[in-house]
Coordinates of C-alpha atoms and ligand atoms in Angstrom, one line a residue:
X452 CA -12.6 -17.8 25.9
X453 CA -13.6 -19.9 22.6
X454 CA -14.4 -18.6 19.3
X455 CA -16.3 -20.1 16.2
X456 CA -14.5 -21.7 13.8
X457 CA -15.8 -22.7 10.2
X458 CA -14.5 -26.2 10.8
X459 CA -12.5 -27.7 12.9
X460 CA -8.6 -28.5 12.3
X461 CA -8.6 -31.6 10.3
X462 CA -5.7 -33.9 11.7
X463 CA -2.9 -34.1 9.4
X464 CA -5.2 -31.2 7.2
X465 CA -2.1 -28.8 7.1
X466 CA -1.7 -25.4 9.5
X467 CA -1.6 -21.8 9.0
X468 CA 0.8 -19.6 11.4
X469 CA 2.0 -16.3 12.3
X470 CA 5.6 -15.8 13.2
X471 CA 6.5 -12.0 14.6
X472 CA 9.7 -10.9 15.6
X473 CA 9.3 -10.3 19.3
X474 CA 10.7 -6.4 19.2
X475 CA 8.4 -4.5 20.2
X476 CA 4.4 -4.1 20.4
X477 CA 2.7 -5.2 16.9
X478 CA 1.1 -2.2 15.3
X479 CA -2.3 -2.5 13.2
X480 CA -0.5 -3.6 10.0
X481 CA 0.7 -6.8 11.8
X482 CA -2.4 -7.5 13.8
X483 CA -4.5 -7.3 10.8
X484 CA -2.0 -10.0 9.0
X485 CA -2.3 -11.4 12.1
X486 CA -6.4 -12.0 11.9
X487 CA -6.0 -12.6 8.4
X488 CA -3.4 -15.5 8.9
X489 CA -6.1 -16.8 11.6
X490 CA -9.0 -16.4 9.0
X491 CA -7.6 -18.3 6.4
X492 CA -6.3 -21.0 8.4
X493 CA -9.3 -21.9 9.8
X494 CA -11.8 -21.1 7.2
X495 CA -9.9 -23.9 5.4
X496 CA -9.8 -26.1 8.8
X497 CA -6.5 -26.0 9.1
X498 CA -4.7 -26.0 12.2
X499 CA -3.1 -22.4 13.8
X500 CA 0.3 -22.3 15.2
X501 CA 2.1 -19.1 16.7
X502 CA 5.8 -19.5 16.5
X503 CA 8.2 -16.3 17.7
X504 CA 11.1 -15.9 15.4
X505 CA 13.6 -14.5 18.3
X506 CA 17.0 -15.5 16.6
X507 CA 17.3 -11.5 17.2
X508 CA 15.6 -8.0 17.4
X509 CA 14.7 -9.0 20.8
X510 CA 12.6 -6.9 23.1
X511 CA 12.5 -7.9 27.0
X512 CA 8.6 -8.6 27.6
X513 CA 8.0 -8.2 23.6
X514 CA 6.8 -11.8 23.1
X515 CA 4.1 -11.7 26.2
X516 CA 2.7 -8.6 24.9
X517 CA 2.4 -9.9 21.5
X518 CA 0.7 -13.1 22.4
X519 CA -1.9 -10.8 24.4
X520 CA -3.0 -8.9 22.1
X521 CA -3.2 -11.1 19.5
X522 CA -5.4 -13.3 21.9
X523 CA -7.6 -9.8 23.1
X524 CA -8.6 -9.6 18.9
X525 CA -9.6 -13.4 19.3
X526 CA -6.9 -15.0 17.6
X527 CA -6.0 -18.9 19.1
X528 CA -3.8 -21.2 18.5
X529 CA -3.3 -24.8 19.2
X530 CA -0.3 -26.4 20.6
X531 CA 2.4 -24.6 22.4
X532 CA 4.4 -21.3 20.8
X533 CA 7.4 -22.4 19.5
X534 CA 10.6 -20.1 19.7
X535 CA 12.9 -20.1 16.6
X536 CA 15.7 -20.0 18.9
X537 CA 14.6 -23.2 20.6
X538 CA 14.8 -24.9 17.2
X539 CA 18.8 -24.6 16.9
X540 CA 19.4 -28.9 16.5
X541 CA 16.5 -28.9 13.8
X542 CA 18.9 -25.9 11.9
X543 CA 21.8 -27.8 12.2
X544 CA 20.2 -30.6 11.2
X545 CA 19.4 -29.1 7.7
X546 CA 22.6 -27.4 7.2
X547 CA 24.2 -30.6 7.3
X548 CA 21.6 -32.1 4.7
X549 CA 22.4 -29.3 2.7
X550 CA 26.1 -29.9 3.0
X551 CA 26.1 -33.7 2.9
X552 CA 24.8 -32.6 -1.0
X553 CA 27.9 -30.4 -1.5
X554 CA 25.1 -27.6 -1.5
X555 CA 27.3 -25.1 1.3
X556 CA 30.4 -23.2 1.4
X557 CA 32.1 -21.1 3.9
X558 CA 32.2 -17.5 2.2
X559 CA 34.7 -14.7 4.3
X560 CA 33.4 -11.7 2.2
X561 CA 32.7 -8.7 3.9
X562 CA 29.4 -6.6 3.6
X563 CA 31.5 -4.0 1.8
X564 CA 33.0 -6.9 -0.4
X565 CA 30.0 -7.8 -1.4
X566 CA 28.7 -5.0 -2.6
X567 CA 31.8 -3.4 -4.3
X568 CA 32.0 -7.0 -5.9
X569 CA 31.0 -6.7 -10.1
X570 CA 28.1 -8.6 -10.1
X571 CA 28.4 -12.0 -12.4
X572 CA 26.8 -12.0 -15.9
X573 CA 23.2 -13.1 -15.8
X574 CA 23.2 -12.4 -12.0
X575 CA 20.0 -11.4 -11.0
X576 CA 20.4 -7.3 -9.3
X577 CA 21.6 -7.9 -6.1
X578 CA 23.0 -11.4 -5.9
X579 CA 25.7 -12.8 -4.0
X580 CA 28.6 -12.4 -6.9
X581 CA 30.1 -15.3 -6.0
X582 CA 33.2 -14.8 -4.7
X583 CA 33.8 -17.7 -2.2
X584 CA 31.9 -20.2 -4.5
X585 CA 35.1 -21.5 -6.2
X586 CA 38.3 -21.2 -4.2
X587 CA 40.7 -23.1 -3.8
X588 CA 42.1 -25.3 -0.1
X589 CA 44.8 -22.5 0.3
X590 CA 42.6 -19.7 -0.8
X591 CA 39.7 -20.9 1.9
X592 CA 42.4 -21.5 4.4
X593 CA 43.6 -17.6 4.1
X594 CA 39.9 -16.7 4.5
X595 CA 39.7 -18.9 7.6
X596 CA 42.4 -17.0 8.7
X597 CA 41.0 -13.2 8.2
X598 CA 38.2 -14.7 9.8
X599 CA 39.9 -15.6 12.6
X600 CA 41.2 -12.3 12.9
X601 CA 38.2 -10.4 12.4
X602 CA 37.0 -12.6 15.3
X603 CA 34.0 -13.6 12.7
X604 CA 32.7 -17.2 11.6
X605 CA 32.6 -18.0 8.2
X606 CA 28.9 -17.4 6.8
X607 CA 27.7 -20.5 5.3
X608 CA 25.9 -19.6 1.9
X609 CA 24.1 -22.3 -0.3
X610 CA 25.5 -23.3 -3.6
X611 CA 22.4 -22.9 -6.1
X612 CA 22.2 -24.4 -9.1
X613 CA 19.1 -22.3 -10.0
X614 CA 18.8 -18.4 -10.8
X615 CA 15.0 -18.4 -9.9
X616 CA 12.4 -20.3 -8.4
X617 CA 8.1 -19.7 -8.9
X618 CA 5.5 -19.9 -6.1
X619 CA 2.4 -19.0 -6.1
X620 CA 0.4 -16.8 -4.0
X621 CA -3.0 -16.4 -3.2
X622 CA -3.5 -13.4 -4.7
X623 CA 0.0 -12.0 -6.6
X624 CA -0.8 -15.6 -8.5
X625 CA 2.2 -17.3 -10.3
X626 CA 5.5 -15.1 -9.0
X627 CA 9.1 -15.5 -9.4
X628 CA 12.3 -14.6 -7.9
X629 CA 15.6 -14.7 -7.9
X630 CA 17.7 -17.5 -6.0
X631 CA 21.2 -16.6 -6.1
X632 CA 23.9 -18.4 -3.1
X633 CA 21.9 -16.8 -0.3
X634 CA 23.4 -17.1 3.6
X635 CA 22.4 -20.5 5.7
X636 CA 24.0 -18.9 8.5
X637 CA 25.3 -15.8 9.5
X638 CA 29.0 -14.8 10.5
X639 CA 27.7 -14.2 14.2
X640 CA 26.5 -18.0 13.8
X641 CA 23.0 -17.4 14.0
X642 CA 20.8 -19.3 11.1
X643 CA 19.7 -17.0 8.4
X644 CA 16.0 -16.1 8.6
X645 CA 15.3 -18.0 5.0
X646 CA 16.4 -21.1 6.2
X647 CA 14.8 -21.2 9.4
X648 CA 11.3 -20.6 8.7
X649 CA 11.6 -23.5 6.1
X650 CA 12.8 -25.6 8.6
X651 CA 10.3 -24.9 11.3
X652 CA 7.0 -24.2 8.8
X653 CA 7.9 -27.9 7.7
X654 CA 8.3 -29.4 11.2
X655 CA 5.0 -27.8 12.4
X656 CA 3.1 -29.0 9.3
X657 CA 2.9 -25.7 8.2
X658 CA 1.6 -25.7 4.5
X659 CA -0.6 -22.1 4.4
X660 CA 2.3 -19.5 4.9
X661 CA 0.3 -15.6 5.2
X662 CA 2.3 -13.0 5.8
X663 CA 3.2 -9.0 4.8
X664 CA 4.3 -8.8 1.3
X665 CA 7.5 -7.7 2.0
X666 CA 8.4 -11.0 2.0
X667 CA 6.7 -12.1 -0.9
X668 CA 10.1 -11.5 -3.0
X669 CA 11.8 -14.0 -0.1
X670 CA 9.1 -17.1 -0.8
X671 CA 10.8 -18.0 -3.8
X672 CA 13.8 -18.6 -2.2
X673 CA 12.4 -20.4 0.5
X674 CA 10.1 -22.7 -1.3
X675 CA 13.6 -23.7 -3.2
X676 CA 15.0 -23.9 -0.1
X677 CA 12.3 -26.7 1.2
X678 CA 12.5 -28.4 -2.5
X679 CA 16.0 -29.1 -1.5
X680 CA 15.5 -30.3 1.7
X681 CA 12.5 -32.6 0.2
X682 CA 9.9 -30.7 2.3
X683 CA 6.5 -29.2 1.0
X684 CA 6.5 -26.1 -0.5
X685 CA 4.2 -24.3 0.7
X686 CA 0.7 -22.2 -0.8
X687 CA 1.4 -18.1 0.0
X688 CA -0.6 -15.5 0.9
X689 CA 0.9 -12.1 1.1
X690 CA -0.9 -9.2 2.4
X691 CA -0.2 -5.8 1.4
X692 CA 1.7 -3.9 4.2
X693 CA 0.5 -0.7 6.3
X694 CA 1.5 2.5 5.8
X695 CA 1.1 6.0 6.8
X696 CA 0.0 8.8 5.5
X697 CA 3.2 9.5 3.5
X698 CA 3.3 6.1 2.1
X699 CA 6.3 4.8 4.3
X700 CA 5.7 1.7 6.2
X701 CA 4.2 2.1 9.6
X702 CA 6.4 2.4 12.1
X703 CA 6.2 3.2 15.7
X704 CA 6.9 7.1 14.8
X705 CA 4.1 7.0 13.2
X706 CA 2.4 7.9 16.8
X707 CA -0.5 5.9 18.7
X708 CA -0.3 2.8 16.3
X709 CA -0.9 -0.3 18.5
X710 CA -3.4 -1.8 20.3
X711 CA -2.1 -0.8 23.4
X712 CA -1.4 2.9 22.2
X713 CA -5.0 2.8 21.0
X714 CA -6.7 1.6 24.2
X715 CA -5.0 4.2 26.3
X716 CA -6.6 6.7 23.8
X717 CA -9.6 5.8 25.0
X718 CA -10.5 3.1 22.3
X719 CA -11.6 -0.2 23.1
X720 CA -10.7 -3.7 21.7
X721 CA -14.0 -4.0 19.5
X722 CA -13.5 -0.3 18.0
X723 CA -9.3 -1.5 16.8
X724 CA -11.0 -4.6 15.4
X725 CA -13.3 -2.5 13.9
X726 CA -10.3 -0.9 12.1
X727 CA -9.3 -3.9 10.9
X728 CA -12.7 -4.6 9.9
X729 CA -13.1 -1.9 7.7
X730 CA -9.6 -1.9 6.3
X731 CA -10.8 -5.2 5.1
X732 CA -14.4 -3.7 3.4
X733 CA -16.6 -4.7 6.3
X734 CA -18.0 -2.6 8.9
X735 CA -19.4 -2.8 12.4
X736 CA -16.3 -6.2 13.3
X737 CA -15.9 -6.1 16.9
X738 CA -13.7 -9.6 16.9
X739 CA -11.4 -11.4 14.8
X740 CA -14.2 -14.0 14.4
X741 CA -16.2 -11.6 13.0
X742 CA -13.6 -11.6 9.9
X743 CA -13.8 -15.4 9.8
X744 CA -17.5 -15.1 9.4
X745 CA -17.8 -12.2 7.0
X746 CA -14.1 -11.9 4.7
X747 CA -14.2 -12.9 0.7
X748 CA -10.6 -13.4 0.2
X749 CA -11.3 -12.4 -2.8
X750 CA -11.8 -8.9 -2.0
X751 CA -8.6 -8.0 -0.7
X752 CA -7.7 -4.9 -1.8
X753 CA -3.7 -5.6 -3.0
X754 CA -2.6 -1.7 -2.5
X755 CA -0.6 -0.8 1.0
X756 CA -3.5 0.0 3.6
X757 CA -3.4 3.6 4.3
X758 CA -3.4 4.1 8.4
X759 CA -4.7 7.3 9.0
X760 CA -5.7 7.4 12.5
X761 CA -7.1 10.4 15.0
X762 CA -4.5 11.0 17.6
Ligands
LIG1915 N1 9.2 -12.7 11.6 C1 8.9 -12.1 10.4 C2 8.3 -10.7 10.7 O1 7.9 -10.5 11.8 C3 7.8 -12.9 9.6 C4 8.4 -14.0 9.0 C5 7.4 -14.9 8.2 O2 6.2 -14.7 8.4 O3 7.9 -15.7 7.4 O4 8.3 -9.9 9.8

């Protein structure tokens, strides 16, 4: 199946993407950043890319089911879908930049260390307090130790020389946030989320980033990240989350809040899109090109979307 596009992807013209965690099936909230991601990528001919972030929270079968229904709204995407955990040489690859500019230490705190640790004076709320930054060869060497009895690697955390960074996103406009010595990679040895999407936005020519605003508070960090590494920072677009009736998040509690949950009320494909179509101001949608015909960006409205659904 094709759909219309406003323009074709111009080569070298940049790419949007979407990049869900593969556990478990994607409720309304994410397919409509989903469509969204697609609509602004294309309306601005840039290319789509789908890239799984399975470094964990995997589901058996998750990822298939995703790309389905994304592809039943009429969401494509060129080139293959790339899996984060396919990416590990380009990861190492960047932490070793990173070291090779005496940017990364080993840190052998504990969660609980962390946050019994008094924070450091001008520390933004919540920062790593520094702990590991400093020591000394005998003091890292007892770490490596504990470590070694904890049967735990060393997190690697980056050493910043900045307390904040500024992006700026589509809609929120100039923002910034706090960089403090955030995790490369974890003590399991899995690269930490911020560093990886930096890596693999950049290596897919990713330069339109669209996503649920819970992360918007992570794209300063990130763009500082990709500063460092010499990469493009990215433009943001963060759309405002779903929620339920309550105002918590939507979650799969929530009851019949997929596309598959909704189809097996009885619903069909066009009538979800139509959801999504309204949630966005315009009625009667039955596909996500539909969106790309019909969406001011502009008119986003920037509270949570309320999902209030029969059934
Ligand atoms: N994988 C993340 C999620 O599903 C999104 C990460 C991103 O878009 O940068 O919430």
């Amino acid at each position: 199946m094709t759909h219309p596009r406003s323009a074709p992807p111009t080569p070298g013209g940049g790419a949007g993407r979407y990049a869900p965690s593969p556990s478990g099936d994607l409720h309304l909230g994410n397919l409509r950043t989903a469509v969204l991601a697609w609509v602004l990528a294309r309306r601005t001919g840039r290319a789509f890319h789908l890239r799984v972030e399975d470094l964990d929270r995997v589901r058996e079968g998750s990822e298939q089911r995703q790309l389905e229904d994304l592809a039943a709204l009429g969401i494509d995407w060129d080139g293959a879908v790339v899996r984060q955990s396919e990416r590990d040489a380009a990861h190492t690859a960047a932490l070793q930049e990173l070291g090779d500019q005496g940017r990364v230490y080993e840190c052998y705190c504990t969660r609980r260390e962390i946050l019994e640790a008094p924070s450091a004076p001008h520390a933004p709320p919540g920062a790593y307090p520094g702990t590991c930054r400093d020591l000394s060869p005998a003091e890292r060497e007892q770490g490596r130790q504990r470590m070694r009895e904890l049967r735990r690697e060393p997190a690697l955390r980056l050493r910043a020389e900045v307390t904040t960074w500024q992006v700026h996103d589509l809609w929120a406009g100039e923002v910034t946030g706090a960089v403090d010595d955030l995790v490369l990679r974890r003590g399991d040895g899995v690269v930490a989320y911020n560093l990886a999407v930096v890596v693999d936005d950049a290596a897919a020519g990713v330069d339109q980033v669209v996503r649920a605003d819970d992360l918007l508070s992570s794209a300063p960090r990130q763009a500082h990240l990709a500063r460092l590494l010499s990469l493009p920072e990215p433009h943001y677009a963060h759309v405002p989350l779903a929620v339920n009736r309550a105002g918590d998040r939507l979650a799969k509690r929530d009851g019949a809040v997929t596309l598959r949950d909704r189809l097996a009320r009885g619903e069909s494909i066009a009538e979800v899109m139509g959801r999504l179509g309204a949630s966005l101001g315009l009625a009667g949608c039955r596909t996500a090109a539909d969106v790309l015909e019909r969406w001011d960006p502009a008119s986003l409205v920037r509270e949570p979307w309320v999902v209030d659904l029969p059934g």
